[in-house]
Short mmCIF file of C-alpha atoms in Angstrom, two decimals:
data_model
loop_
_atom_site.label_atom_id
_atom_site.label_comp_id
_atom_site.label_asym_id
_atom_site.label_seq_id
_atom_site.Cartn_x
_atom_site.Cartn_y
_atom_site.Cartn_z
CA MET A 19 -13.02 -75.14 25.08
CA THR A 20 -12.93 -74.32 28.86
CA HIS A 21 -12.57 -71.11 30.50
CA PRO A 22 -9.15 -69.93 31.18
CA ARG A 23 -7.65 -71.20 34.42
CA ALA A 24 -7.63 -68.47 37.04
CA THR A 25 -5.86 -70.10 40.00
CA PRO A 26 -2.48 -68.58 40.60
CA ALA A 27 0.27 -70.94 41.75
CA ALA A 28 1.61 -70.67 45.34
CA ARG A 29 4.76 -68.69 45.97
CA THR A 30 7.38 -69.28 48.57
CA GLU A 31 9.24 -66.07 48.67
CA SER A 32 9.40 -64.02 52.00
CA THR A 33 10.78 -60.60 52.77
CA GLN A 34 11.30 -58.45 55.75
CA ASP A 35 8.14 -56.54 56.77
CA ALA A 36 8.29 -52.77 56.86
CA PRO A 37 5.26 -51.28 58.52
CA SER A 38 5.12 -47.55 58.57
CA THR A 39 4.71 -45.44 61.77
CA ARG A 40 1.23 -44.77 63.20
CA THR A 41 -0.07 -41.24 62.69
CA HIS A 42 -3.27 -39.47 63.34
CA THR A 43 -3.04 -36.57 60.90
CA GLY A 44 -4.20 -35.95 57.42
CA ARG A 45 -7.57 -36.12 55.58
CA SER A 46 -9.66 -38.58 53.48
CA THR A 47 -13.04 -39.85 52.72
CA PRO A 48 -12.55 -43.56 53.30
CA GLY A 49 -15.21 -46.27 53.22
CA THR A 50 -14.85 -49.93 52.70
CA ALA A 51 -13.55 -49.52 49.24
CA LEU A 52 -9.69 -49.26 49.80
CA THR A 53 -8.43 -50.12 46.48
CA THR A 54 -6.83 -46.64 45.84
CA LEU A 55 -4.53 -46.89 48.79
CA PRO A 56 -5.12 -43.83 50.89
CA SER A 57 -2.42 -42.94 53.29
CA LEU A 58 -2.83 -44.29 56.72
CA ALA A 59 -2.99 -40.69 57.94
CA ASP A 60 -5.85 -39.90 55.59
CA LEU A 61 -7.58 -43.14 56.42
CA HIS A 62 -7.55 -42.41 60.11
CA SER A 63 -8.57 -38.73 59.90
CA GLY A 64 -11.34 -39.37 57.41
CA LEU A 65 -12.72 -42.24 59.37
CA ILE A 66 -12.75 -40.22 62.55
CA THR A 67 -14.88 -37.54 60.93
CA ARG A 68 -17.52 -40.17 60.02
CA LEU A 69 -17.85 -42.26 63.26
CA ASP A 70 -20.24 -41.26 65.92
CA PRO A 71 -18.69 -40.34 69.39
CA ASP A 72 -19.04 -43.93 70.87
CA ALA A 73 -17.32 -45.45 67.80
CA ARG A 74 -14.54 -42.83 67.78
CA THR A 75 -13.86 -43.63 71.43
CA TRP A 76 -13.83 -47.40 70.65
CA LEU A 77 -11.50 -46.89 67.78
CA GLU A 78 -8.95 -44.77 69.75
CA HIS A 79 -9.06 -47.34 72.53
CA ALA A 80 -8.50 -50.21 70.00
CA LEU A 81 -5.59 -48.46 68.37
CA ASP A 82 -3.94 -47.54 71.71
CA GLU A 83 -4.36 -51.07 72.94
CA ALA A 84 -2.87 -52.55 69.74
CA ALA A 85 0.14 -50.16 69.81
CA ALA A 86 0.71 -51.14 73.50
CA HIS A 87 0.59 -54.91 72.85
CA PRO A 88 1.71 -55.41 69.20
CA GLY A 89 2.44 -58.67 67.53
CA ILE A 90 1.19 -62.16 68.40
CA HIS A 91 0.43 -63.07 71.95
CA GLY A 92 -0.84 -66.64 72.71
CA PRO A 93 -3.76 -68.16 71.08
CA ILE A 94 -5.28 -64.75 70.35
CA SER A 95 -4.04 -61.20 70.92
CA PRO A 96 -6.18 -58.47 72.21
CA TRP A 97 -6.13 -56.48 69.01
CA GLU A 98 -7.36 -59.55 67.08
CA LEU A 99 -10.51 -59.32 69.33
CA ARG A 100 -10.94 -55.76 68.16
CA LEU A 101 -10.92 -56.82 64.56
CA ALA A 102 -13.74 -59.08 65.20
CA GLU A 103 -15.72 -56.19 66.88
CA ALA A 104 -15.03 -53.54 64.28
CA GLY A 105 -18.16 -54.22 62.19
CA ARG A 106 -20.44 -53.93 65.20
CA ARG A 107 -18.62 -51.00 66.69
CA CYS A 108 -18.02 -48.88 63.61
CA GLY A 109 -20.52 -50.12 61.22
CA ALA A 110 -20.13 -52.15 58.08
CA GLU A 111 -19.35 -49.05 56.03
CA HIS A 112 -16.28 -48.24 58.00
CA ALA A 113 -15.15 -51.62 59.20
CA ASP A 114 -12.57 -52.30 56.66
CA ALA A 115 -10.76 -48.98 57.36
CA ALA A 116 -10.91 -49.54 61.21
CA ARG A 117 -9.48 -52.97 60.79
CA VAL A 118 -6.71 -51.71 58.58
CA LEU A 119 -5.76 -49.12 61.21
CA VAL A 120 -5.87 -51.70 64.00
CA LEU A 121 -3.57 -54.02 61.98
CA HIS A 122 -1.13 -51.23 61.51
CA ALA A 123 -1.12 -50.12 65.12
CA ALA A 124 -0.39 -53.76 66.12
CA ARG A 125 2.46 -53.70 63.67
CA ALA A 126 1.24 -56.90 62.21
CA GLY A 127 3.89 -58.59 60.08
CA THR A 128 3.43 -61.41 57.56
CA ASP A 129 3.11 -64.07 60.30
CA ALA A 130 0.38 -62.13 62.11
CA LEU A 131 -1.44 -61.18 58.93
CA THR A 132 -1.34 -64.93 57.80
CA ARG A 133 -2.76 -66.02 61.01
CA VAL A 134 -5.58 -63.39 60.85
CA TYR A 135 -6.29 -64.22 57.32
CA PHE A 136 -6.71 -67.89 57.68
CA GLN A 137 -8.42 -67.91 61.07
CA GLY A 138 -10.56 -64.89 60.45
CA THR A 139 -13.96 -64.17 58.78
CA ALA A 140 -14.31 -63.14 55.32
CA ASP A 141 -14.51 -59.55 56.41
CA GLU A 142 -11.25 -59.94 58.35
CA ARG A 143 -9.53 -61.52 55.40
CA ARG A 144 -10.62 -58.64 53.27
CA ALA A 145 -9.15 -56.13 55.70
CA VAL A 146 -5.83 -58.10 55.65
CA LEU A 147 -5.66 -57.78 51.94
CA HIS A 148 -6.31 -54.02 52.12
CA ALA A 149 -3.67 -53.77 54.79
CA LEU A 150 -0.87 -55.55 52.84
CA PRO A 151 0.48 -52.53 50.90
CA HIS A 152 0.79 -50.63 54.17
CA LEU A 153 2.40 -53.38 56.18
CA VAL A 154 4.41 -55.71 53.91
CA SER A 155 7.22 -54.17 51.71
CA GLY A 156 7.98 -57.27 49.57
CA PRO A 157 6.23 -60.29 48.08
CA GLY A 158 6.18 -62.33 51.21
CA ALA A 159 2.42 -62.08 51.67
CA LEU A 160 1.57 -63.17 48.10
CA PRO A 161 0.13 -66.55 49.23
CA LEU A 162 -2.71 -64.54 50.85
CA VAL A 163 -3.47 -62.78 47.55
CA GLU A 164 -3.23 -66.07 45.74
CA ASP A 165 -5.56 -67.79 48.05
CA ALA A 166 -8.26 -64.99 47.67
CA LEU A 167 -7.90 -65.19 43.86
CA ARG A 168 -8.96 -68.92 44.08
CA THR A 169 -12.27 -67.95 45.66
CA ASN A 170 -15.47 -66.70 43.94
CA ASP A 171 -16.15 -64.21 46.71
CA THR A 172 -16.30 -61.04 44.73
CA ARG A 173 -15.65 -58.65 47.66
CA LEU A 174 -12.46 -60.76 48.49
CA LEU A 175 -11.42 -60.71 44.92
CA THR A 176 -11.83 -56.98 44.84
CA ALA A 177 -9.49 -56.61 47.74
CA ALA A 178 -6.99 -59.10 46.36
CA VAL A 179 -6.41 -57.13 43.08
CA GLY A 180 -5.46 -53.92 44.99
CA PRO A 181 -2.12 -52.07 45.13
CA TYR A 182 -0.23 -55.02 46.78
CA ALA A 183 -1.09 -57.42 43.81
CA ALA A 184 -0.18 -54.60 41.37
CA ARG A 185 3.12 -54.21 42.90
CA HIS A 186 4.21 -57.90 43.44
CA LEU A 187 2.03 -60.38 41.49
CA ALA A 188 4.05 -61.95 38.64
CA ALA A 189 2.83 -61.34 35.16
CA HIS A 190 1.37 -64.77 34.51
CA ASP A 191 -0.56 -64.67 37.79
CA TRP A 192 -1.63 -61.10 37.28
CA ARG A 193 -3.11 -61.83 33.85
CA HIS A 194 -5.18 -64.77 35.32
CA ALA A 195 -6.32 -62.37 38.16
CA VAL A 196 -7.61 -59.96 35.52
CA LEU A 197 -9.47 -62.99 33.71
CA LYS A 198 -10.95 -63.98 37.09
CA CYS A 199 -12.41 -60.53 37.61
CA LEU A 200 -13.99 -60.65 34.20
CA PHE A 201 -15.29 -64.25 34.91
CA THR A 202 -16.85 -63.28 38.24
CA GLY A 203 -18.04 -59.85 37.37
CA VAL A 204 -15.72 -57.74 39.56
CA PRO A 205 -15.36 -54.51 37.73
CA VAL A 206 -11.91 -54.06 36.26
CA GLU A 207 -11.77 -50.43 37.83
CA HIS A 208 -10.83 -52.20 41.05
CA VAL A 209 -7.66 -53.74 39.44
CA ALA A 210 -5.04 -51.40 40.82
CA ASP A 211 -2.51 -49.94 38.32
CA LEU A 212 -4.32 -51.76 35.51
CA PRO A 213 -3.32 -49.21 32.65
CA ARG A 214 0.44 -49.57 33.38
CA ARG A 215 0.44 -53.32 33.90
CA ALA A 216 -1.87 -53.88 30.78
CA HIS A 217 -0.07 -51.47 28.46
CA GLY A 218 1.60 -53.36 25.58
CA ASP A 219 0.76 -56.78 27.05
CA GLY A 220 0.36 -58.92 23.94
CA GLU A 221 -0.12 -62.14 25.89
CA LEU A 222 -2.99 -60.49 27.95
CA ALA A 223 -4.51 -59.42 24.69
CA ARG A 224 -4.45 -62.84 23.25
CA MET A 225 -5.99 -64.36 26.50
CA LEU A 226 -8.70 -61.75 26.29
CA GLY A 227 -9.41 -62.67 22.75
CA ASP A 228 -9.58 -66.27 23.51
CA TYR A 229 -11.90 -65.66 26.41
CA ALA A 230 -14.16 -63.46 24.17
CA ALA A 231 -14.27 -66.14 21.53
CA GLU A 232 -15.25 -68.82 24.11
CA ARG A 233 -18.19 -66.76 25.31
CA THR A 234 -19.31 -65.83 21.84
CA ALA A 235 -19.20 -69.55 20.74
CA ALA A 236 -21.22 -70.42 23.74
CA GLY A 237 -23.89 -67.75 22.90
CA ARG A 238 -23.00 -65.56 26.02
CA THR A 239 -22.33 -61.93 25.93
CA VAL A 240 -18.80 -60.50 26.23
CA PRO A 241 -18.31 -58.29 29.23
CA GLU A 242 -17.69 -54.62 28.32
CA ASP A 243 -14.85 -54.54 30.68
CA LEU A 244 -13.06 -57.05 28.58
CA TYR A 245 -12.88 -54.56 25.70
CA ARG A 246 -11.79 -51.90 28.19
CA VAL A 247 -8.84 -54.03 29.16
CA LEU A 248 -8.15 -54.94 25.48
CA ASP A 249 -7.94 -51.29 24.57
CA LEU A 250 -5.37 -50.93 27.34
CA THR A 251 -3.21 -53.49 25.79
CA GLU A 252 -3.20 -51.35 22.56
CA SER A 253 -4.16 -54.61 20.60
CA VAL A 254 -0.47 -55.58 20.57
CA THR A 255 -0.10 -58.79 18.72
CA PRO A 256 1.46 -61.49 20.86
CA ALA A 257 4.78 -62.95 19.76
CA PRO A 258 4.62 -66.37 18.09
CA GLY A 259 5.16 -69.20 20.41
CA THR A 260 3.64 -67.63 23.51
CA ASP A 261 1.78 -69.99 25.79
CA HIS A 262 -1.96 -70.76 25.54
CA PRO A 263 -3.88 -69.49 28.67
CA HIS A 264 -4.87 -73.14 29.40
CA GLY A 265 -1.33 -74.19 29.64
CA LYS A 266 1.85 -72.98 31.26
CA GLU A 267 3.97 -70.08 30.42
CA SER A 268 7.28 -70.75 29.07
#
Protein backbone atom coordinates (compact mmCIF):
# COMPACT_ATOMS: atom_id res chain seq x y z
CA MET A 1 0.00 0.00 0.00
CA THR A 2 1.37 3.43 -0.89
CA HIS A 3 1.15 6.70 0.93
CA PRO A 4 -1.96 8.83 0.32
CA ARG A 5 -1.64 11.10 -2.66
CA ALA A 6 -1.02 14.67 -1.52
CA THR A 7 -1.03 16.66 -4.76
CA PRO A 8 -4.12 18.83 -5.12
CA ALA A 9 -5.61 19.22 -8.58
CA ALA A 10 -5.30 22.57 -10.27
CA ARG A 11 -8.24 24.96 -10.13
CA THR A 12 -9.32 27.51 -12.66
CA GLU A 13 -11.57 29.88 -10.73
CA SER A 14 -10.66 33.56 -10.47
CA THR A 15 -12.21 36.42 -8.59
CA GLN A 16 -11.76 40.15 -8.22
CA ASP A 17 -8.93 41.07 -5.88
CA ALA A 18 -9.78 43.21 -2.89
CA PRO A 19 -6.62 44.56 -1.23
CA SER A 20 -7.15 46.58 1.91
CA THR A 21 -5.76 50.08 2.38
CA ARG A 22 -2.27 50.64 3.67
CA THR A 23 -1.97 51.76 7.27
CA HIS A 24 0.92 52.39 9.64
CA THR A 25 -0.86 52.06 12.99
CA GLY A 26 -1.43 49.20 15.41
CA ARG A 27 0.76 46.79 17.35
CA SER A 28 2.10 43.22 17.07
CA THR A 29 5.14 41.02 17.45
CA PRO A 30 5.65 39.64 13.95
CA GLY A 31 8.48 37.44 12.77
CA THR A 32 8.58 35.11 9.82
CA ALA A 33 5.73 32.92 11.12
CA LEU A 34 2.65 34.64 9.74
CA THR A 35 0.16 31.78 9.85
CA THR A 36 -2.04 33.49 12.47
CA LEU A 37 -2.82 36.40 10.12
CA PRO A 38 -1.99 39.54 12.06
CA SER A 39 -3.55 42.69 10.68
CA LEU A 40 -1.38 44.66 8.30
CA ALA A 41 -1.37 47.54 10.78
CA ASP A 42 -0.08 45.24 13.52
CA LEU A 43 2.42 43.69 11.14
CA HIS A 44 3.83 47.09 10.22
CA SER A 45 3.99 48.59 13.70
CA GLY A 46 5.45 45.44 15.21
CA LEU A 47 8.08 45.20 12.50
CA ILE A 48 9.10 48.84 12.86
CA THR A 49 9.83 48.35 16.57
CA ARG A 50 12.22 45.51 15.77
CA LEU A 51 14.19 46.94 12.89
CA ASP A 52 17.33 48.98 13.34
CA PRO A 53 17.26 52.59 12.07
CA ASP A 54 18.78 51.78 8.66
CA ALA A 55 16.32 48.94 8.09
CA ARG A 56 13.38 51.11 9.14
CA THR A 57 14.45 53.81 6.69
CA TRP A 58 14.78 51.23 3.91
CA LEU A 59 11.35 49.74 4.66
CA GLU A 60 9.55 53.10 4.68
CA HIS A 61 11.22 54.04 1.40
CA ALA A 62 10.29 50.67 -0.12
CA LEU A 63 6.66 51.04 0.97
CA ASP A 64 6.42 54.60 -0.33
CA GLU A 65 7.98 53.58 -3.63
CA ALA A 66 5.60 50.62 -4.00
CA ALA A 67 2.59 52.81 -3.20
CA ALA A 68 3.70 55.40 -5.76
CA HIS A 69 4.26 52.81 -8.51
CA PRO A 70 1.79 49.97 -7.84
CA GLY A 71 1.04 47.03 -10.10
CA ILE A 72 3.16 45.48 -12.81
CA HIS A 73 5.46 47.66 -14.92
CA GLY A 74 7.57 46.09 -17.65
CA PRO A 75 9.87 43.12 -17.10
CA ILE A 76 10.24 43.98 -13.40
CA SER A 77 8.66 46.63 -11.20
CA PRO A 78 10.69 48.67 -8.67
CA TRP A 79 8.84 47.07 -5.76
CA GLU A 80 9.79 43.61 -7.03
CA LEU A 81 13.42 44.59 -6.60
CA ARG A 82 12.64 45.55 -3.00
CA LEU A 83 11.24 42.07 -2.41
CA ALA A 84 14.59 40.63 -3.46
CA GLU A 85 16.43 43.00 -1.10
CA ALA A 86 14.24 42.44 1.96
CA GLY A 87 16.27 39.63 3.48
CA ARG A 88 19.54 41.56 3.25
CA ARG A 89 18.01 44.85 4.40
CA CYS A 90 15.75 43.65 7.21
CA GLY A 91 17.31 40.34 8.18
CA ALA A 92 15.96 36.84 7.65
CA GLU A 93 13.85 37.01 10.81
CA HIS A 94 11.80 39.95 9.50
CA ALA A 95 11.96 39.43 5.74
CA ASP A 96 8.58 37.70 5.38
CA ALA A 97 6.77 40.52 7.15
CA ALA A 98 8.62 43.18 5.15
CA ARG A 99 7.78 41.47 1.86
CA VAL A 100 4.10 41.14 2.76
CA LEU A 101 3.97 44.87 3.51
CA VAL A 102 5.67 45.72 0.21
CA LEU A 103 3.24 43.50 -1.71
CA HIS A 104 0.32 45.23 -0.01
CA ALA A 105 1.69 48.71 -0.64
CA ALA A 106 2.11 47.77 -4.32
CA ARG A 107 -1.53 46.65 -4.38
CA ALA A 108 -0.40 43.38 -5.92
CA GLY A 109 -3.35 41.52 -7.43
CA THR A 110 -3.52 37.92 -8.54
CA ASP A 111 -1.53 38.53 -11.74
CA ALA A 112 1.29 40.30 -9.93
CA LEU A 113 1.37 37.75 -7.12
CA THR A 114 1.48 34.93 -9.65
CA ARG A 115 4.41 36.54 -11.44
CA VAL A 116 6.34 37.05 -8.21
CA TYR A 117 5.55 33.52 -7.07
CA PHE A 118 6.71 31.73 -10.21
CA GLN A 119 9.68 34.01 -10.96
CA GLY A 120 10.85 34.57 -7.40
CA THR A 121 13.00 32.70 -4.93
CA ALA A 122 11.61 30.28 -2.37
CA ASP A 123 11.62 33.13 0.18
CA GLU A 124 9.61 35.36 -2.16
CA ARG A 125 7.17 32.53 -2.88
CA ARG A 126 6.63 32.08 0.82
CA ALA A 127 5.93 35.79 1.24
CA VAL A 128 3.35 35.65 -1.55
CA LEU A 129 1.55 32.82 0.23
CA HIS A 130 1.55 34.80 3.48
CA ALA A 131 0.16 37.83 1.63
CA LEU A 132 -2.74 36.02 -0.06
CA PRO A 133 -5.34 36.42 2.72
CA HIS A 134 -4.58 40.15 2.83
CA LEU A 135 -4.67 40.75 -0.92
CA VAL A 136 -7.00 38.25 -2.59
CA SER A 137 -10.61 38.01 -1.49
CA GLY A 138 -11.66 34.90 -3.41
CA PRO A 139 -10.19 31.58 -4.59
CA GLY A 140 -8.47 33.00 -7.68
CA ALA A 141 -4.98 32.49 -6.24
CA LEU A 142 -5.51 28.86 -5.24
CA PRO A 143 -3.17 27.59 -8.01
CA LEU A 144 -0.31 29.14 -6.04
CA VAL A 145 -1.32 27.27 -2.89
CA GLU A 146 -1.72 24.06 -4.86
CA ASP A 147 1.72 24.46 -6.41
CA ALA A 148 3.27 24.93 -2.96
CA LEU A 149 1.50 21.82 -1.69
CA ARG A 150 3.21 19.78 -4.41
CA THR A 151 6.64 20.60 -2.99
CA ASN A 152 8.54 19.06 -0.10
CA ASP A 153 9.87 22.44 1.08
CA THR A 154 8.54 22.49 4.64
CA ARG A 155 8.74 26.28 4.99
CA LEU A 156 6.73 26.68 1.79
CA LEU A 157 4.23 24.06 2.94
CA THR A 158 3.84 25.87 6.26
CA ALA A 159 2.93 29.07 4.45
CA ALA A 160 0.62 27.22 2.04
CA VAL A 161 -1.63 25.87 4.81
CA GLY A 162 -2.25 29.30 6.28
CA PRO A 163 -5.47 31.33 6.47
CA TYR A 164 -6.00 31.60 2.71
CA ALA A 165 -6.04 27.82 2.28
CA ALA A 166 -8.30 27.45 5.32
CA ARG A 167 -10.72 29.88 3.74
CA HIS A 168 -10.77 28.61 0.15
CA LEU A 169 -9.24 25.15 -0.30
CA ALA A 170 -11.86 22.52 -1.18
CA ALA A 171 -12.44 19.74 1.35
CA HIS A 172 -10.76 17.02 -0.72
CA ASP A 173 -7.65 19.14 -1.36
CA TRP A 174 -7.54 20.40 2.23
CA ARG A 175 -7.55 16.85 3.60
CA HIS A 176 -4.61 15.93 1.38
CA ALA A 177 -2.83 19.10 2.55
CA VAL A 178 -3.17 17.90 6.14
CA LEU A 179 -1.79 14.49 5.13
CA LYS A 180 1.09 16.20 3.34
CA CYS A 181 1.96 18.05 6.55
CA LEU A 182 2.04 14.77 8.46
CA PHE A 183 4.11 13.12 5.74
CA THR A 184 6.72 15.91 5.63
CA GLY A 185 6.81 16.71 9.34
CA VAL A 186 5.19 20.15 9.20
CA PRO A 187 3.56 20.61 12.65
CA VAL A 188 -0.22 20.66 12.30
CA GLU A 189 -0.35 23.69 14.56
CA HIS A 190 0.53 25.63 11.41
CA VAL A 191 -2.63 24.46 9.62
CA ALA A 192 -4.89 27.49 9.96
CA ASP A 193 -8.41 26.91 11.28
CA LEU A 194 -7.67 23.22 11.78
CA PRO A 195 -10.16 22.58 14.62
CA ARG A 196 -13.09 23.99 12.65
CA ARG A 197 -12.29 22.29 9.37
CA ALA A 198 -11.44 18.92 10.95
CA HIS A 199 -14.45 18.86 13.27
CA GLY A 200 -16.78 16.00 12.38
CA ASP A 201 -14.86 15.16 9.20
CA GLY A 202 -15.34 11.40 8.97
CA GLU A 203 -13.52 11.16 5.65
CA LEU A 204 -10.45 12.82 7.13
CA ALA A 205 -10.67 10.43 10.09
CA ARG A 206 -10.66 7.46 7.70
CA MET A 207 -7.72 8.81 5.73
CA LEU A 208 -5.77 9.33 8.95
CA GLY A 209 -6.56 5.78 10.02
CA ASP A 210 -5.35 4.40 6.71
CA TYR A 211 -2.14 6.41 6.92
CA ALA A 212 -1.50 5.24 10.49
CA ALA A 213 -2.08 1.64 9.40
CA GLU A 214 0.39 2.03 6.51
CA ARG A 215 3.12 3.33 8.79
CA THR A 216 2.48 0.66 11.41
CA ALA A 217 2.60 -2.09 8.79
CA ALA A 218 5.90 -0.70 7.54
CA GLY A 219 7.34 -0.70 11.06
CA ARG A 220 7.40 3.10 11.22
CA THR A 221 6.19 5.30 14.05
CA VAL A 222 2.91 7.18 13.75
CA PRO A 223 3.32 10.96 14.17
CA GLU A 224 1.78 12.27 17.38
CA ASP A 225 0.21 15.05 15.31
CA LEU A 226 -1.88 12.42 13.51
CA TYR A 227 -3.64 11.56 16.75
CA ARG A 228 -4.14 15.25 17.50
CA VAL A 229 -5.96 15.72 14.21
CA LEU A 230 -7.87 12.47 14.67
CA ASP A 231 -9.11 13.73 18.03
CA LEU A 232 -10.37 16.89 16.31
CA THR A 233 -12.51 14.79 13.97
CA GLU A 234 -14.16 13.33 17.12
CA SER A 235 -13.65 9.84 15.67
CA VAL A 236 -16.66 10.25 13.40
CA THR A 237 -17.20 7.09 11.38
CA PRO A 238 -17.21 7.85 7.63
CA ALA A 239 -20.36 7.02 5.77
CA PRO A 240 -20.32 3.80 3.67
CA GLY A 241 -19.16 4.30 0.12
CA THR A 242 -16.86 7.26 0.72
CA ASP A 243 -13.82 7.36 -1.49
CA HIS A 244 -10.47 5.80 -0.67
CA PRO A 245 -7.65 8.37 -0.22
CA HIS A 246 -5.78 6.82 -3.14
CA GLY A 247 -8.69 7.35 -5.45
CA LYS A 248 -11.02 10.14 -6.45
CA GLU A 249 -13.79 11.57 -4.33
CA SER A 250 -17.27 11.06 -5.66
